[in-house]
Amino acid sequence: MTRRVTWGGIHNTRDLGGLTTRTGPTRFGRLYRMPRPDILSLKGWAELESAGVRTLIDLRNPDEITDLPLRPVTVRSLACAIEDQSDNEFMELMAPFLGSPTYYAENLRRWPDKIGAVFATIAAAPAGGVVIHCAAGRDRTGLITALILSLCEVNLAEILDDYELGVRQTNDYLASHDNAHEDPRTPLELTAAMASARSTLSDLLERMNIERYLLEAGCSPAQLDQVRRRLLE
Protein backbone atom coordinates (compact mmCIF):
# COMPACT_ATOMS: atom_id res chain seq x y z
CA MET A 1 0.00 0.00 0.00
CA THR A 2 1.04 3.61 -0.44
CA ARG A 3 0.92 6.37 2.15
CA ARG A 4 0.10 8.98 -0.48
CA VAL A 5 -3.53 10.09 -0.53
CA THR A 6 -5.02 12.24 -3.32
CA TRP A 7 -8.72 12.55 -2.51
CA GLY A 8 -10.05 14.71 -5.34
CA GLY A 9 -6.49 15.80 -6.13
CA ILE A 10 -5.79 17.28 -2.67
CA HIS A 11 -2.14 17.94 -1.83
CA ASN A 12 -0.05 17.15 1.27
CA THR A 13 -2.29 14.34 2.48
CA ARG A 14 -0.96 11.05 3.83
CA ASP A 15 -1.96 7.86 5.56
CA LEU A 16 0.06 7.34 8.74
CA GLY A 17 0.25 3.62 8.07
CA GLY A 18 3.35 1.72 6.94
CA LEU A 19 5.79 3.32 9.40
CA THR A 20 8.32 1.30 11.41
CA THR A 21 7.86 0.56 15.12
CA ARG A 22 9.51 -2.00 17.37
CA THR A 23 6.38 -4.19 17.15
CA GLY A 24 5.81 -3.89 13.41
CA PRO A 25 4.44 -1.34 10.95
CA THR A 26 1.69 1.12 11.74
CA ARG A 27 -1.67 0.22 10.20
CA PHE A 28 -3.14 1.76 7.09
CA GLY A 29 -6.56 3.35 7.06
CA ARG A 30 -6.56 4.40 10.72
CA LEU A 31 -5.06 7.89 10.91
CA TYR A 32 -4.43 10.49 8.21
CA ARG A 33 -2.98 13.98 8.01
CA MET A 34 -4.09 16.63 5.54
CA PRO A 35 -4.56 20.39 4.98
CA ARG A 36 -7.89 22.16 5.51
CA PRO A 37 -10.80 20.14 4.13
CA ASP A 38 -12.48 23.32 2.84
CA ILE A 39 -10.62 22.76 -0.43
CA LEU A 40 -11.99 19.25 -1.00
CA SER A 41 -14.19 18.86 -4.05
CA LEU A 42 -17.37 16.80 -3.99
CA LYS A 43 -15.32 13.97 -5.53
CA GLY A 44 -12.70 14.40 -2.82
CA TRP A 45 -15.26 14.15 -0.04
CA ALA A 46 -16.73 11.02 -1.65
CA GLU A 47 -13.28 9.42 -1.81
CA LEU A 48 -12.55 10.39 1.80
CA GLU A 49 -15.81 8.82 2.91
CA SER A 50 -15.18 5.73 0.78
CA ALA A 51 -11.77 5.34 2.47
CA GLY A 52 -13.62 4.84 5.75
CA VAL A 53 -12.91 8.23 7.34
CA ARG A 54 -15.55 9.10 9.91
CA THR A 55 -13.87 11.79 12.03
CA LEU A 56 -12.04 15.03 11.23
CA ILE A 57 -10.06 16.73 14.01
CA ASP A 58 -9.59 20.41 13.20
CA LEU A 59 -6.55 21.96 14.92
CA ARG A 60 -7.29 25.48 13.70
CA ASN A 61 -8.39 28.42 15.81
CA PRO A 62 -12.12 29.22 15.87
CA ASP A 63 -11.77 32.25 13.59
CA GLU A 64 -10.17 30.08 10.88
CA ILE A 65 -12.96 27.51 10.70
CA THR A 66 -15.56 27.74 7.94
CA ASP A 67 -18.63 25.70 7.08
CA LEU A 68 -18.17 22.47 5.13
CA PRO A 69 -21.33 22.25 3.01
CA LEU A 70 -20.06 19.27 1.01
CA ARG A 71 -19.14 17.17 4.06
CA PRO A 72 -21.01 13.84 4.11
CA VAL A 73 -23.31 13.34 7.08
CA THR A 74 -21.33 10.21 7.99
CA VAL A 75 -18.20 12.30 8.68
CA ARG A 76 -17.98 14.37 11.88
CA SER A 77 -15.77 17.44 12.22
CA LEU A 78 -14.53 18.25 15.73
CA ALA A 79 -12.72 21.47 16.69
CA CYS A 80 -9.58 20.99 18.81
CA ALA A 81 -7.46 24.15 18.59
CA ILE A 82 -3.95 23.60 19.97
CA GLU A 83 -2.91 27.22 20.36
CA ASP A 84 -4.40 30.60 21.19
CA GLN A 85 -3.17 33.35 18.91
CA SER A 86 -5.01 35.94 21.03
CA ASP A 87 -2.23 35.32 23.57
CA ASN A 88 -0.17 38.43 22.83
CA GLU A 89 2.89 37.22 24.69
CA PHE A 90 2.96 33.98 22.71
CA MET A 91 2.59 35.82 19.42
CA GLU A 92 5.33 38.32 20.27
CA LEU A 93 7.69 35.48 21.11
CA MET A 94 6.77 32.94 18.47
CA ALA A 95 5.17 34.69 15.49
CA PRO A 96 8.47 34.69 13.53
CA PHE A 97 8.80 30.92 14.06
CA LEU A 98 5.26 29.65 13.37
CA GLY A 99 6.43 28.02 10.14
CA SER A 100 8.96 25.77 11.87
CA PRO A 101 9.28 23.41 14.87
CA THR A 102 11.05 26.20 16.78
CA TYR A 103 7.73 27.19 18.37
CA TYR A 104 6.63 23.65 19.27
CA ALA A 105 8.23 23.56 22.72
CA GLU A 106 6.54 26.83 23.72
CA ASN A 107 3.20 25.61 22.41
CA LEU A 108 3.55 22.43 24.44
CA ARG A 109 4.53 24.39 27.54
CA ARG A 110 1.64 26.86 27.35
CA TRP A 111 -1.25 24.63 26.36
CA PRO A 112 -0.86 21.04 27.55
CA ASP A 113 -4.63 20.89 28.09
CA LYS A 114 -5.23 21.63 24.42
CA ILE A 115 -2.73 18.99 23.33
CA GLY A 116 -4.23 16.47 25.72
CA ALA A 117 -7.70 17.22 24.38
CA VAL A 118 -6.62 16.20 20.87
CA PHE A 119 -5.42 12.81 22.12
CA ALA A 120 -8.60 12.34 24.17
CA THR A 121 -10.64 13.11 21.05
CA ILE A 122 -8.71 10.55 19.00
CA ALA A 123 -9.20 7.98 21.76
CA ALA A 124 -12.95 8.61 21.82
CA ALA A 125 -13.43 8.61 18.04
CA PRO A 126 -15.80 5.94 16.72
CA ALA A 127 -14.72 3.16 14.41
CA GLY A 128 -13.34 4.42 11.12
CA GLY A 129 -10.48 6.56 9.95
CA VAL A 130 -9.48 9.76 11.73
CA VAL A 131 -8.07 12.77 9.88
CA ILE A 132 -5.88 15.34 11.66
CA HIS A 133 -5.69 18.70 9.90
CA CYS A 134 -5.00 22.39 10.33
CA ALA A 135 -4.79 24.96 7.51
CA ALA A 136 -1.76 23.94 5.45
CA GLY A 137 -1.39 20.53 7.09
CA ARG A 138 2.21 21.42 7.93
CA ASP A 139 2.89 23.11 11.29
CA ARG A 140 0.12 22.31 13.77
CA THR A 141 -0.61 19.04 12.00
CA GLY A 142 3.13 18.37 11.97
CA LEU A 143 3.33 18.79 15.74
CA ILE A 144 0.38 16.54 16.56
CA THR A 145 1.47 13.93 14.02
CA ALA A 146 4.99 13.83 15.47
CA LEU A 147 3.57 13.38 18.98
CA ILE A 148 1.23 10.58 17.90
CA LEU A 149 4.01 8.76 16.09
CA SER A 150 6.37 9.26 19.02
CA LEU A 151 3.76 7.83 21.42
CA CYS A 152 3.52 4.80 19.12
CA GLU A 153 7.33 4.49 19.12
CA VAL A 154 7.74 5.04 15.39
CA ASN A 155 11.36 5.22 14.26
CA LEU A 156 12.60 8.77 14.82
CA ALA A 157 14.06 9.13 11.33
CA GLU A 158 10.67 8.26 9.82
CA ILE A 159 8.93 10.83 12.04
CA LEU A 160 11.37 13.46 10.77
CA ASP A 161 10.90 12.30 7.19
CA ASP A 162 7.13 12.62 7.54
CA TYR A 163 7.51 16.14 8.92
CA GLU A 164 9.85 17.10 6.08
CA LEU A 165 7.48 15.70 3.48
CA GLY A 166 4.73 17.94 4.86
CA VAL A 167 6.96 20.99 4.52
CA ARG A 168 8.10 20.10 1.02
CA GLN A 169 4.61 19.33 -0.27
CA THR A 170 3.31 22.59 1.18
CA ASN A 171 6.16 24.44 -0.51
CA ASP A 172 5.30 22.79 -3.82
CA TYR A 173 1.70 23.92 -3.40
CA LEU A 174 2.75 27.49 -2.60
CA ALA A 175 4.97 27.53 -5.70
CA SER A 176 2.03 26.67 -7.95
CA HIS A 177 -0.74 28.72 -6.30
CA ASP A 178 -1.12 32.39 -5.44
CA ASN A 179 -0.95 32.97 -1.68
CA ALA A 180 -1.09 36.37 -0.04
CA HIS A 181 0.29 35.13 3.28
CA GLU A 182 3.38 33.12 2.40
CA ASP A 183 5.87 32.85 -0.45
CA PRO A 184 7.49 29.53 -1.39
CA ARG A 185 11.10 28.95 -0.43
CA THR A 186 13.78 28.56 -3.05
CA PRO A 187 15.50 25.15 -3.23
CA LEU A 188 18.50 26.47 -1.28
CA GLU A 189 16.28 28.10 1.35
CA LEU A 190 14.26 24.91 1.70
CA THR A 191 17.36 22.74 2.13
CA ALA A 192 18.69 25.01 4.88
CA ALA A 193 15.30 25.25 6.58
CA MET A 194 14.86 21.48 6.60
CA ALA A 195 18.28 20.85 8.13
CA SER A 196 17.42 23.23 10.97
CA ALA A 197 13.86 21.92 11.36
CA ARG A 198 14.91 18.27 11.52
CA SER A 199 17.51 19.06 14.16
CA THR A 200 15.05 21.06 16.26
CA LEU A 201 12.28 18.48 16.07
CA SER A 202 14.67 15.60 16.73
CA ASP A 203 16.01 17.33 19.84
CA LEU A 204 12.48 18.00 21.12
CA LEU A 205 11.29 14.43 20.66
CA GLU A 206 14.45 12.88 22.12
CA ARG A 207 14.19 15.05 25.25
CA MET A 208 10.46 14.64 25.70
CA ASN A 209 8.73 11.85 27.59
CA ILE A 210 5.55 11.98 25.52
CA GLU A 211 3.56 9.57 27.67
CA ARG A 212 4.33 11.46 30.88
CA TYR A 213 3.54 14.77 29.20
CA LEU A 214 0.12 13.56 28.03
CA LEU A 215 -0.73 12.02 31.40
CA GLU A 216 0.11 15.31 33.10
CA ALA A 217 -1.97 17.05 30.41
CA GLY A 218 -5.05 15.17 31.60
CA CYS A 219 -5.11 12.04 29.46
CA SER A 220 -5.70 8.70 31.14
CA PRO A 221 -3.56 5.61 30.53
CA ALA A 222 -6.60 4.01 28.89
CA GLN A 223 -6.91 6.90 26.44
CA LEU A 224 -3.25 6.66 25.46
CA ASP A 225 -3.62 2.92 24.97
CA GLN A 226 -6.62 3.56 22.75
CA VAL A 227 -4.60 5.96 20.57
CA ARG A 228 -1.85 3.38 20.27
CA ARG A 229 -4.29 0.60 19.42
CA ARG A 230 -5.91 2.70 16.72
CA LEU A 231 -2.62 2.99 14.84
CA LEU A 232 -0.96 -0.28 15.80
CA GLU A 233 -3.56 -3.05 16.13
Phi, psi and omega in degrees: 000159179249148178281339183292134178235135183226050180304113180062021180086011181296148181264168171048048181231129185217148168281138178271016174276166174082012179263153189275128170232173181290344180253005180126180184286153171293156187271143176281153173080009183258309182228140179228159171234145183199169171280187185304136182283353179305332185271000178291136173281172176301320177297319179297317177298319180297321179289322176298313179297318180296331178286355177096006179291132179233351182221131170251133175246112188264113184273001184285164175284156184306323183285354177265344189276133177239167178295153178238078187294339181268354184296128177297150182293341179282351185249120178269148174240123185241129181275125179219070179300140182248007176210171178225098184284001170277355175283100186298322180296316178300314183293322177296321181284317195249349183309320180292347188245010187292349176262019181210167178290358181302329182271353186301315184298320179291322175300313180297323181291318185282323191230056177299329179296323178291319178295314179301323180296326177297314181293322177296324179291319175299315182299325184271354184297143178290174178304144182121170182289150178240130177253130172258131179208159171232232177267296179273346185074026185242300192273297179293317175297323178297320179295308183296320178299315180299321179292317178299313182294324177295317177302324181273006176061040172290144178310131185302318181300324180286328174297315180294321178297319180295318177300312182299321180299321177298320179293315183293320180290326174295318180297320177299319179295316179297326181290339184247004180223144175291135179214121184282346188258338186206134175265150176290153175278152171287164178305318179292319178297320181293319178299315179294318180296321182290324177299315179293316183296317180297319179295316181295314181292320178300314180298318180299311184291326180289329180276339190268133169266094189297321181295314179297318179302313183290325176295317178291338178278358175111357177283150175266159175304324180295322178294318179294322176297323180294321176297315179299314183298323181301322183266340189250336186253000000 
